[in-house]
GROMACS .gro file of C-alpha atoms in nm:
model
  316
    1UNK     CA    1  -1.273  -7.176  -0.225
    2UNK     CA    2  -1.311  -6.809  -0.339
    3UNK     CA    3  -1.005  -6.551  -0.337
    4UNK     CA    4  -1.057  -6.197  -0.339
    5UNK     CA    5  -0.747  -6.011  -0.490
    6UNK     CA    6  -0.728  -5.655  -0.490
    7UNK     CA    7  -0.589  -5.531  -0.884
    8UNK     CA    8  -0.593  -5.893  -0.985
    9UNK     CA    9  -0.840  -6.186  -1.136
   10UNK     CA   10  -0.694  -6.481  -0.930
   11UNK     CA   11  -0.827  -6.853  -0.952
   12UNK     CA   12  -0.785  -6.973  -0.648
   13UNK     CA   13  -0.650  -7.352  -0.629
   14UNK     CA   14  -0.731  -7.636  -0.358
   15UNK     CA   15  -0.478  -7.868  -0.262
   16UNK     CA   16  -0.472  -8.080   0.042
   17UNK     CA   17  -0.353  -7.873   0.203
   18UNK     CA   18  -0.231  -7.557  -0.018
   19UNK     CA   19  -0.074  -7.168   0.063
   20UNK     CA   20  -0.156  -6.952  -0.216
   21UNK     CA   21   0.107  -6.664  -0.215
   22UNK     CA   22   0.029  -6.329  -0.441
   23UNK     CA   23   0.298  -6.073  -0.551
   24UNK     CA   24   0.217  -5.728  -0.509
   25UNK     CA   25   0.129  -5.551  -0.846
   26UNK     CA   26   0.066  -5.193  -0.972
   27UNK     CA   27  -0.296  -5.106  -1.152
   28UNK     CA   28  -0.307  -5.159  -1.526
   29UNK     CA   29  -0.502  -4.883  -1.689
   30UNK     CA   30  -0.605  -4.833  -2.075
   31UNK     CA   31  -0.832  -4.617  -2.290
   32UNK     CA   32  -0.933  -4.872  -2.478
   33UNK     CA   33  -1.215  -5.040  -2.286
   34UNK     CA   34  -1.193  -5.198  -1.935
   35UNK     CA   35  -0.889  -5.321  -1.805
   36UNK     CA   36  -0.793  -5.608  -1.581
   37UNK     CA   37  -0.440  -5.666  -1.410
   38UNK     CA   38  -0.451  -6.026  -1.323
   39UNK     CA   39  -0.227  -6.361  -1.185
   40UNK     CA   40  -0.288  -6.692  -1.063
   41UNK     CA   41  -0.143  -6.794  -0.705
   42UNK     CA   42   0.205  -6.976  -0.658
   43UNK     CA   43   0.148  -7.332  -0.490
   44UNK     CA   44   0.277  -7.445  -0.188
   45UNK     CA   45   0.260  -7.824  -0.114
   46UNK     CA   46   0.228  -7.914   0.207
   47UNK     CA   47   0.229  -8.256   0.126
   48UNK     CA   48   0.553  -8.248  -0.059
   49UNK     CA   49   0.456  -8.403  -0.368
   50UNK     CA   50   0.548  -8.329  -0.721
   51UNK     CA   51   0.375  -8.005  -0.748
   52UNK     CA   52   0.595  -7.847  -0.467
   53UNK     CA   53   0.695  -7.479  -0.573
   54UNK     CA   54   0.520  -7.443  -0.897
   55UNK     CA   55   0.310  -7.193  -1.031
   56UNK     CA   56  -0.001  -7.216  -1.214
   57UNK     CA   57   0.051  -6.966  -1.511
   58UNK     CA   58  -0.194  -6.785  -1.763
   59UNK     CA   59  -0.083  -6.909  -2.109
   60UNK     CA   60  -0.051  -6.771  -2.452
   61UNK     CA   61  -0.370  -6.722  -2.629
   62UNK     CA   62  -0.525  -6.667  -2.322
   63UNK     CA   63  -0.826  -6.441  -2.312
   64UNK     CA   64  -1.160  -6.380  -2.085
   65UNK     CA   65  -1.540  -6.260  -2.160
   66UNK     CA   66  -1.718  -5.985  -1.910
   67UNK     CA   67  -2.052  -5.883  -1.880
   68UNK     CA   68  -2.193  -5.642  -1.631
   69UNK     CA   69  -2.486  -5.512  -1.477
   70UNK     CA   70  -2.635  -5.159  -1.364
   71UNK     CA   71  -2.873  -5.176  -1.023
   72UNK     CA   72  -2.857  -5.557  -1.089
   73UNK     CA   73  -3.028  -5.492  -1.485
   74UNK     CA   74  -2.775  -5.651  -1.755
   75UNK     CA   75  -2.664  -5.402  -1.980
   76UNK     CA   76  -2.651  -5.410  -2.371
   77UNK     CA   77  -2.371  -5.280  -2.610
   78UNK     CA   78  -2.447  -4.917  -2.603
   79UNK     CA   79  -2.489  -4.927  -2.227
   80UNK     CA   80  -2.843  -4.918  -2.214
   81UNK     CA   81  -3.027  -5.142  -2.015
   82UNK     CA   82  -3.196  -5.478  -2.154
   83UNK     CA   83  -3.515  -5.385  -1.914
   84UNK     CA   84  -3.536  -5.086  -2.115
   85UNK     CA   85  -3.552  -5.241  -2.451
   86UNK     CA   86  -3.882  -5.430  -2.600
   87UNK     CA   87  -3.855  -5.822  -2.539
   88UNK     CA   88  -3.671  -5.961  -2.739
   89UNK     CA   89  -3.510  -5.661  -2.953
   90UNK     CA   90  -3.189  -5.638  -2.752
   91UNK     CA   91  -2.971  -5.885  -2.544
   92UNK     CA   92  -2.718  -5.809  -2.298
   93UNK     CA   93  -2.325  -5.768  -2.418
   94UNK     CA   94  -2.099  -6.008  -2.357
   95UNK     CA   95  -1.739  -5.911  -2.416
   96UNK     CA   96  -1.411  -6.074  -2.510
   97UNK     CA   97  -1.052  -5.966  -2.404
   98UNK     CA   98  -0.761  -5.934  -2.570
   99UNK     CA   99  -0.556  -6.252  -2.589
  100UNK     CA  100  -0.214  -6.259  -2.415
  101UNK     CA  101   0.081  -6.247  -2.609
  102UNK     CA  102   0.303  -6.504  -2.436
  103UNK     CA  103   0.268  -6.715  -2.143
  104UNK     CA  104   0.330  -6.498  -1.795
  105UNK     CA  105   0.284  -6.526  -1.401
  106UNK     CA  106   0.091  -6.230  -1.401
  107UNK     CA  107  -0.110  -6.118  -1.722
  108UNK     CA  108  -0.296  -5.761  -1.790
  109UNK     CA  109  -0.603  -5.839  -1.947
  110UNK     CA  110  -0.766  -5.548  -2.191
  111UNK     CA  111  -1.156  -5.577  -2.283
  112UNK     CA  112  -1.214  -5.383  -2.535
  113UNK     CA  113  -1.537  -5.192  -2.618
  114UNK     CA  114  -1.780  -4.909  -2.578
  115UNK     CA  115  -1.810  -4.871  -2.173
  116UNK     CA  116  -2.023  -4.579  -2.209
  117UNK     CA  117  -2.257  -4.664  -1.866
  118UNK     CA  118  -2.526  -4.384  -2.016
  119UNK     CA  119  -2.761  -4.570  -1.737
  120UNK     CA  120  -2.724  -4.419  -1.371
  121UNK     CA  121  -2.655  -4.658  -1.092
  122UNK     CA  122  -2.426  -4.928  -0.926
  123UNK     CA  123  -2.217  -5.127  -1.167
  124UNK     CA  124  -2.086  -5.498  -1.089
  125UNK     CA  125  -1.882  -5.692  -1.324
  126UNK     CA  126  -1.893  -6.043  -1.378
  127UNK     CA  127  -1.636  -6.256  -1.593
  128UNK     CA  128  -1.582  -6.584  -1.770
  129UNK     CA  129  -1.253  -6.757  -1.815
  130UNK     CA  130  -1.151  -6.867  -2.067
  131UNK     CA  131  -1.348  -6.694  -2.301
  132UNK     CA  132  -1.303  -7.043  -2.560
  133UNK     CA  133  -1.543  -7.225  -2.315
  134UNK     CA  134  -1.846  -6.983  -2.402
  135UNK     CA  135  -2.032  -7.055  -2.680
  136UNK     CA  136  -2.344  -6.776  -2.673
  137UNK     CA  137  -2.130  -6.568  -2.912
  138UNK     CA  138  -2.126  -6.188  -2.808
  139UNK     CA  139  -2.525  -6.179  -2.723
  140UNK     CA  140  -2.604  -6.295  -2.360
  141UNK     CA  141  -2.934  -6.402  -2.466
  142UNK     CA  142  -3.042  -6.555  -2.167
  143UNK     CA  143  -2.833  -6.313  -1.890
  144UNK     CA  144  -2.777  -6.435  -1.592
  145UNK     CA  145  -2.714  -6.761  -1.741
  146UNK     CA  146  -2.445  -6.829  -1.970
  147UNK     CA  147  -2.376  -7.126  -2.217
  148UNK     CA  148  -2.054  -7.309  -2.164
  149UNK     CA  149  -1.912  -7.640  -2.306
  150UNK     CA  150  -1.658  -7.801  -2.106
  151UNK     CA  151  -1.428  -8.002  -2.375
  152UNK     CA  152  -1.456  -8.371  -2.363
  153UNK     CA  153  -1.152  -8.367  -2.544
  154UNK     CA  154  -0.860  -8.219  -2.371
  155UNK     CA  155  -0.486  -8.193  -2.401
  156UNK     CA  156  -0.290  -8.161  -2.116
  157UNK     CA  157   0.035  -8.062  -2.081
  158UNK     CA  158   0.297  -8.345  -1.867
  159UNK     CA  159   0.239  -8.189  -1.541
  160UNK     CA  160  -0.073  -7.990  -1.570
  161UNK     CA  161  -0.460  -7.962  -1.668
  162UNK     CA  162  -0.571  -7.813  -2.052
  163UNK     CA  163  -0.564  -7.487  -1.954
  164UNK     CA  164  -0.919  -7.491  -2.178
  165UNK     CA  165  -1.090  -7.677  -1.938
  166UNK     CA  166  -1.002  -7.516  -1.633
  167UNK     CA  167  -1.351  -7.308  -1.603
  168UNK     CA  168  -1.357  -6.985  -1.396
  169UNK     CA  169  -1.642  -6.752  -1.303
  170UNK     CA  170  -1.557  -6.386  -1.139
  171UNK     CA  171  -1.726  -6.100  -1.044
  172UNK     CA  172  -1.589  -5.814  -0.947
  173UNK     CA  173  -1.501  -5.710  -0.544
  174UNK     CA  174  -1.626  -5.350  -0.610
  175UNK     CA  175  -1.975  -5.180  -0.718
  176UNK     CA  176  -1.900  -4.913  -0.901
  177UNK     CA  177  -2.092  -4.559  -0.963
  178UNK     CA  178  -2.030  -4.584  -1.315
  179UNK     CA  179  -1.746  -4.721  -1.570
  180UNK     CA  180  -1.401  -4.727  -1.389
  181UNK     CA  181  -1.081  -4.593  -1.482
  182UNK     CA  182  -0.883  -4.825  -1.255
  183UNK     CA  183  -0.845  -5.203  -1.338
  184UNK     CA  184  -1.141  -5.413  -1.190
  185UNK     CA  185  -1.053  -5.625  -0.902
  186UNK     CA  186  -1.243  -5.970  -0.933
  187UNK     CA  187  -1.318  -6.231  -0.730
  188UNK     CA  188  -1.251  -6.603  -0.911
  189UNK     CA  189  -1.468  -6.883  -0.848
  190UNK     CA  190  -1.332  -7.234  -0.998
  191UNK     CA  191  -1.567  -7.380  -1.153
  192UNK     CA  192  -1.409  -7.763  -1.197
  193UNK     CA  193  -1.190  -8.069  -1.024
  194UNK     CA  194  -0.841  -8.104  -1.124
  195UNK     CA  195  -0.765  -8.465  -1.159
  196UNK     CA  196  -0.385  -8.583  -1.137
  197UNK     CA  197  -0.416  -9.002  -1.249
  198UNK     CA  198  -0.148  -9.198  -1.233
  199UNK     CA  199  -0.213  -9.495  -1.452
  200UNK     CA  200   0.023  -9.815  -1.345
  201UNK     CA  201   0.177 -10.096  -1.466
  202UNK     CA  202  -0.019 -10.173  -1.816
  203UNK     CA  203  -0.067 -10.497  -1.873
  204UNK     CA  204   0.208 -10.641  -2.123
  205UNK     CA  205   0.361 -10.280  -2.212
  206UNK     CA  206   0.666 -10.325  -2.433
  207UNK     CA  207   0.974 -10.087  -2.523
  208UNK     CA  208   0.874  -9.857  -2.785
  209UNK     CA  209   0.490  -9.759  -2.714
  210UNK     CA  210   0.389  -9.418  -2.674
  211UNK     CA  211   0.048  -9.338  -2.554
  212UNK     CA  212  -0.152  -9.200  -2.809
  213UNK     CA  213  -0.514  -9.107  -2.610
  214UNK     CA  214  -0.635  -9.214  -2.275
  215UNK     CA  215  -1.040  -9.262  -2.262
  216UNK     CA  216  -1.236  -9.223  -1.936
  217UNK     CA  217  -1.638  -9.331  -1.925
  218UNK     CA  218  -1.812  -9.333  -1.567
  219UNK     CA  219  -2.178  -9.420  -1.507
  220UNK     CA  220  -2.422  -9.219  -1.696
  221UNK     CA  221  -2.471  -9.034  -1.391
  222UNK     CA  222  -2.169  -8.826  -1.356
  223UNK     CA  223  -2.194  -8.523  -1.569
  224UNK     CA  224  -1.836  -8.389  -1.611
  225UNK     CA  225  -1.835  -8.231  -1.921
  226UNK     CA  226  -1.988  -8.110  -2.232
  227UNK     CA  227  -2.239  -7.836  -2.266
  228UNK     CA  228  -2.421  -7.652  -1.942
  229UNK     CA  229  -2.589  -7.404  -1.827
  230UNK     CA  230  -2.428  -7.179  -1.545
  231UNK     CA  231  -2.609  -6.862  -1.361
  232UNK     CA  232  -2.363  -6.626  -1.289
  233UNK     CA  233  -2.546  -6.493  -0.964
  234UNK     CA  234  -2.585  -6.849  -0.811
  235UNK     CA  235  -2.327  -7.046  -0.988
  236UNK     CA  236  -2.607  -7.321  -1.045
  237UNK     CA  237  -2.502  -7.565  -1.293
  238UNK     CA  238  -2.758  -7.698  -1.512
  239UNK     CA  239  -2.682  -8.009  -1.777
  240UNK     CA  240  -2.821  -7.917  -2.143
  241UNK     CA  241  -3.004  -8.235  -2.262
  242UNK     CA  242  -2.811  -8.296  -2.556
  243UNK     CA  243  -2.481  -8.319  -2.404
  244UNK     CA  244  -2.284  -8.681  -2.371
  245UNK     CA  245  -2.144  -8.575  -1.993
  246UNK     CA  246  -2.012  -8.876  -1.848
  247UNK     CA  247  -1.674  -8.945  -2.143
  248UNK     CA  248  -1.366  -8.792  -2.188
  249UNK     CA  249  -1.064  -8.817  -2.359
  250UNK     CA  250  -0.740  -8.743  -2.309
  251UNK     CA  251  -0.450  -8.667  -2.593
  252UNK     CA  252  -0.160  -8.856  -2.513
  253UNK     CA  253   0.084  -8.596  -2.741
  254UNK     CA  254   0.212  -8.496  -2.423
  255UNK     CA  255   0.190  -8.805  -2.193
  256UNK     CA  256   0.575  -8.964  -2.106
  257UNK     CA  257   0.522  -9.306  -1.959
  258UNK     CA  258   0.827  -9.547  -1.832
  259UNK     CA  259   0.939  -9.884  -1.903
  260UNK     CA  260   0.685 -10.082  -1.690
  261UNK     CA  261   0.389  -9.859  -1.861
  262UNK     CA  262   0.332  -9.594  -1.584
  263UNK     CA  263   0.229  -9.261  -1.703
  264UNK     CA  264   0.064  -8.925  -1.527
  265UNK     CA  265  -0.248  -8.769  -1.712
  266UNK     CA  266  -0.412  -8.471  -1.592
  267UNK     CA  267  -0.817  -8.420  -1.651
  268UNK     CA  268  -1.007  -8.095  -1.556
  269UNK     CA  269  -1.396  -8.140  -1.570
  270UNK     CA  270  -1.725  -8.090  -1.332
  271UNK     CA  271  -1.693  -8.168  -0.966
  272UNK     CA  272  -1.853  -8.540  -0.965
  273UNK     CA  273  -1.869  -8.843  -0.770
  274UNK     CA  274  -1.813  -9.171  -1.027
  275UNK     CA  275  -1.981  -9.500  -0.924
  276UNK     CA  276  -1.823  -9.686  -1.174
  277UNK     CA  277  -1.530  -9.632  -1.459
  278UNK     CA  278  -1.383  -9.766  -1.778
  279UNK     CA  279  -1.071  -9.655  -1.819
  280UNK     CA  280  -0.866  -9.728  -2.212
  281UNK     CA  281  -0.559  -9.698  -2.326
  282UNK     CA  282  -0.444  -9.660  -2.659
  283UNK     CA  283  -0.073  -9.722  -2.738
  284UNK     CA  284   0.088  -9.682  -3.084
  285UNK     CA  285   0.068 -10.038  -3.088
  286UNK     CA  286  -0.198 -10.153  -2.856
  287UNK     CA  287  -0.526 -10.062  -2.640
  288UNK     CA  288  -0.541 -10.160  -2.299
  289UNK     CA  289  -0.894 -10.178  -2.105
  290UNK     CA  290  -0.956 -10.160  -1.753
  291UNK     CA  291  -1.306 -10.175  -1.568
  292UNK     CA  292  -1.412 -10.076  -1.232
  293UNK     CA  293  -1.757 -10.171  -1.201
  294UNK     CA  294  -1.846 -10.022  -0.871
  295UNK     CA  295  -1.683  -9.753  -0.689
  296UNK     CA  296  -1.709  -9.416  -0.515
  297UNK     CA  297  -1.456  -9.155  -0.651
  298UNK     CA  298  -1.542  -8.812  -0.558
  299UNK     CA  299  -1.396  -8.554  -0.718
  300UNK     CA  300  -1.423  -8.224  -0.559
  301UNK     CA  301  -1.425  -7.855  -0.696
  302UNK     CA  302  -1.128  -7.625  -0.691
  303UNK     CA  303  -0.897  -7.922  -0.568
  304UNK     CA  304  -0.622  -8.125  -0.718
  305UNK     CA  305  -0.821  -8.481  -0.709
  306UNK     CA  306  -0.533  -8.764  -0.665
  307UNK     CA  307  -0.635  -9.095  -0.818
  308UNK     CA  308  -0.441  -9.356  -0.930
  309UNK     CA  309  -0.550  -9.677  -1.132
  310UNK     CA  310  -0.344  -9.990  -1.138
  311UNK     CA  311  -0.353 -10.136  -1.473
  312UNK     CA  312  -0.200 -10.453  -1.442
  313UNK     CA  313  -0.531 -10.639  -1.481
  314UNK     CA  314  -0.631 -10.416  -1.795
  315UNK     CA  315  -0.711 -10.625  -2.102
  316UNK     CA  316  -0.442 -10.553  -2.364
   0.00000   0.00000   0.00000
């Protein structure tokens, strides 16, 4: 699902079935660079579960890249075109915001830089959130596709996804004849499944054990995370050949489980369908192991996936 908010970046969320609700905000201008007023939508369960009333927030540390292109030609620090420029002496810009200074509902991202648009024409936007997840550095070598590495290793908090994870791509609403004073309005695109697992009843779970990592292998098929390639026209995803896709793990520093060994752990990665899983456990005083050989759990894009895994047969 793709949201359009005027003055904001928004990532729109999927829920079955959700209302996403937006407060009305005033433009965020600066001097220094572009700017970009943003918030993420306030959930509405329909299905009454946990996640009734709360908000999906931007969090401290926060921060987003932007790139942007003139008459559909990527456009290099100085604002000159990368069409202009000998192969291979120039590469497009790729900018970094400001980080946030504390965890809000509605954030004001500033990108700073030299906006200078010395080349005539239409200007669109496009953005990258968050800006941890790209790894081509400040050149955009390979404009419009852009390296990013979704982590394998992720640390939720104990009702949500690692906010590092949770991969966005934007582009602004609005061509523009030239830099704008006003902040950019984008349009979000998530870029991943949310996965909320309940894990059940582990097998011989005694008073006293804390969860210390939960790991999650599917079939070699299922490319979750690790590095990709994305276009930022098509939102294509392509796997890079070196990347270990199908594993993840989960940090169980956050994790609260109860006395018969059932615990909540939130994933974010790739939209995938698994045909088989190994799910284990590692306590502060055991490791519990669980195998599905054969299944079908899809796991859709821009949607809180539901799955939960009964661990009573695990081997502890």
């Amino acid at each position: 699902m793709k949201k359009t908010i005027k003055l904001f970046i928004a990532g729109a969320f999927a829920l079955m079935p959700i209302v996403a609700c937006q407060k009305e905000e005033v433009a965020f201008t600066s001097t220094d660079g572009l700017s970009f007023t943003s918030t993420k939508p306030i959930l509405e369960d329909e299905t009454k579960t946990a996640w009734n009333g709360s908000s999906i927030q931007w969090s401290k540390g926060d921060a987003i890249r932007v790139a942007y292109t003139c008459d559909g030609v990527w456009q290099n620090a100085d604002g000159s075109a990368t069409a202009d420029e000998p192969k291979g002496s120039k590469t497009a810009k790729m900018y970094q915001s400001k980080s946030l200074s504390a965890d809000a509902e509605t954030a004001q991202f500033t990108v700073p830089g030299d906006f200078t648009g010395t080349a005539a024409g239409r200007y669109v936007f496009y953005g990258a959130y968050p800006a941890s997840a790209c790894t081509d550095g400040t050149g955009f070598s390979f404009a419009p596709s852009l390296t990013v590495t979704i982590p394998s290793a992720q640390t939720p908090a104990a009702d949500s996804f690692d906010s590092a994870a949770d991969f966005m791509l934007g582009t602004s609403a609005n061509t523009y004849k030239g830099i704008p004073k006003e902040a950019v309005s984008m349009s979000w695109d998530r870029m991943v499944a949310h996965a909320q697992l309940t894990f059940k009843t582990l097998n011989g779970f005694t008073a006293g054990e804390t969860i210390s990592k939960v790991e999650l292998t599917a079939d070699s098929e299922a490319d979750m995370v690790g590095k990709h390639y994305i276009n930022l026209d098509t939102r294509i995803v392509t796997k890079s050949s070196s990347t270990v896709a199908n594993a993840l793990t989960i940090n169980g520093t956050n994790i609260s489980v109860d006395e018969k060994g059932t615990f909540v752990a939130w994933a974010s990665f790739l939209p995938c369908t698994m045909k088989s899983l190994t799910v284990v456990v590692t306590t502060n005083k055991a490791t519990y192991t669980r195998e599905i050989a054969s299944c079908e759990l899809v796991f859709k894009k821009n949607a809180r996936n539901v799955l939960a895994v009964n661990m009573s047969s695990a081997i502890r």
